[in-house]
Short mmCIF file of C-alpha atoms in Angstrom, two decimals:
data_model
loop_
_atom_site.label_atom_id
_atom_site.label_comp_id
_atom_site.label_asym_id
_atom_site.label_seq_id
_atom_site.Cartn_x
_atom_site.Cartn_y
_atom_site.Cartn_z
CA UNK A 1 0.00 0.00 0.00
CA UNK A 2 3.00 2.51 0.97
CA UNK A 3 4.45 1.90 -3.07
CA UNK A 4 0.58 2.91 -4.65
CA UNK A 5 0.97 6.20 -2.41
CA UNK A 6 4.04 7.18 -3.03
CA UNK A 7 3.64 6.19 -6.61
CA UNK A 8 0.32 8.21 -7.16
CA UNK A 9 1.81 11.24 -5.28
CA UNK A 10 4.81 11.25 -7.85
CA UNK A 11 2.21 10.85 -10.63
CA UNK A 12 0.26 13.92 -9.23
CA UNK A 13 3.95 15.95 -8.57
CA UNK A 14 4.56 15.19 -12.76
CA UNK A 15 0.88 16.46 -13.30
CA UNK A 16 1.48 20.02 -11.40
CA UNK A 17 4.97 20.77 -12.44
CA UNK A 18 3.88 21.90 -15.92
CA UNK A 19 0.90 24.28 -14.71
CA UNK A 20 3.50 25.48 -11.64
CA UNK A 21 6.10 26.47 -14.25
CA UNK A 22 3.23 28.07 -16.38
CA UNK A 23 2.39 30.55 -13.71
CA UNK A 24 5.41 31.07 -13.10
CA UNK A 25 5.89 32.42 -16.38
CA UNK A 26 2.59 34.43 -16.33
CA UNK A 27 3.81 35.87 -12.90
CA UNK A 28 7.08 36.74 -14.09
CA UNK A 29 5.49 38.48 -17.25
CA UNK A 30 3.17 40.28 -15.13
CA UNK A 31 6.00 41.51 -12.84
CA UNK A 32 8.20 43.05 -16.20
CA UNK A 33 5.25 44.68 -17.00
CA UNK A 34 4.25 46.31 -13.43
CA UNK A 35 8.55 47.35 -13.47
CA UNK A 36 7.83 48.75 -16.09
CA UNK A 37 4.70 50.77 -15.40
CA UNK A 38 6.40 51.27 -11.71
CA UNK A 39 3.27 49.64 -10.26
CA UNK A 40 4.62 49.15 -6.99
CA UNK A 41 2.00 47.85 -5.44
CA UNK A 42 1.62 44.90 -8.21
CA UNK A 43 5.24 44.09 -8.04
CA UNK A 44 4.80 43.48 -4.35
CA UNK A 45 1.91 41.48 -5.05
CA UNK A 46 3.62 39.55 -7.96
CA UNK A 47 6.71 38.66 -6.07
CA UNK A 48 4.75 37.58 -3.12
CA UNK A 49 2.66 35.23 -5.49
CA UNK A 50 6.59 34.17 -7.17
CA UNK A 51 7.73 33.33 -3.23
CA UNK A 52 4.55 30.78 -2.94
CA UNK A 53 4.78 29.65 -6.29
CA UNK A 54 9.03 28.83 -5.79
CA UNK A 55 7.93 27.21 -2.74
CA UNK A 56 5.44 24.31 -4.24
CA UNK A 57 7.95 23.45 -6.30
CA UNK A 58 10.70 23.46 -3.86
CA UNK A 59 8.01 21.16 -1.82
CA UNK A 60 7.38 18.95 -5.05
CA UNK A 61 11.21 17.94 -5.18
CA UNK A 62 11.43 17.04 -1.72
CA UNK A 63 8.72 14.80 -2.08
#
C-alpha cells in the first residue's frame, strides 16, 4: 500500500509541475510589465505570489 501512495503522489507531482512552471511564467510576465509601469504595489503582489509559487515546487522535489 506505501508503493501505490508514493507512486500516485509522484504521478500527481509530474501532473502540477507543468501548470506550476506556467504561472510562473505568467507571474514573471506580469511583474516586467508592473517594473515597467512602476506599479509598486503589483510588483509586491507579484513577487509575493513568485515566493509561494518557488515554494510548491521546492516542496514537489522534496517529495
Amino acid at each position: 500500500m506505501k508503493y501505490v501512495m508514493e507512486a500516485l503522489r509522484r504521478k500527481e507531482a509530474q501532473e502540477k509541475l507543468p501548470v506550476i512552471r506556467m504561472e510562473i511564467d505568467y507571474e514573471l510576465a506580469t511583474l516586467f510589465d508592473a517594473m515597467q509601469d512602476n506599479d509598486k504595489v503589483l510588483i509586491i503582489k507579484t513577487k509575493e505570489r513568485l515566493v509561494e509559487l518557488r515554494k510548491q515546487l521546492l516542496q514537489m522535489d522534496d517529495e
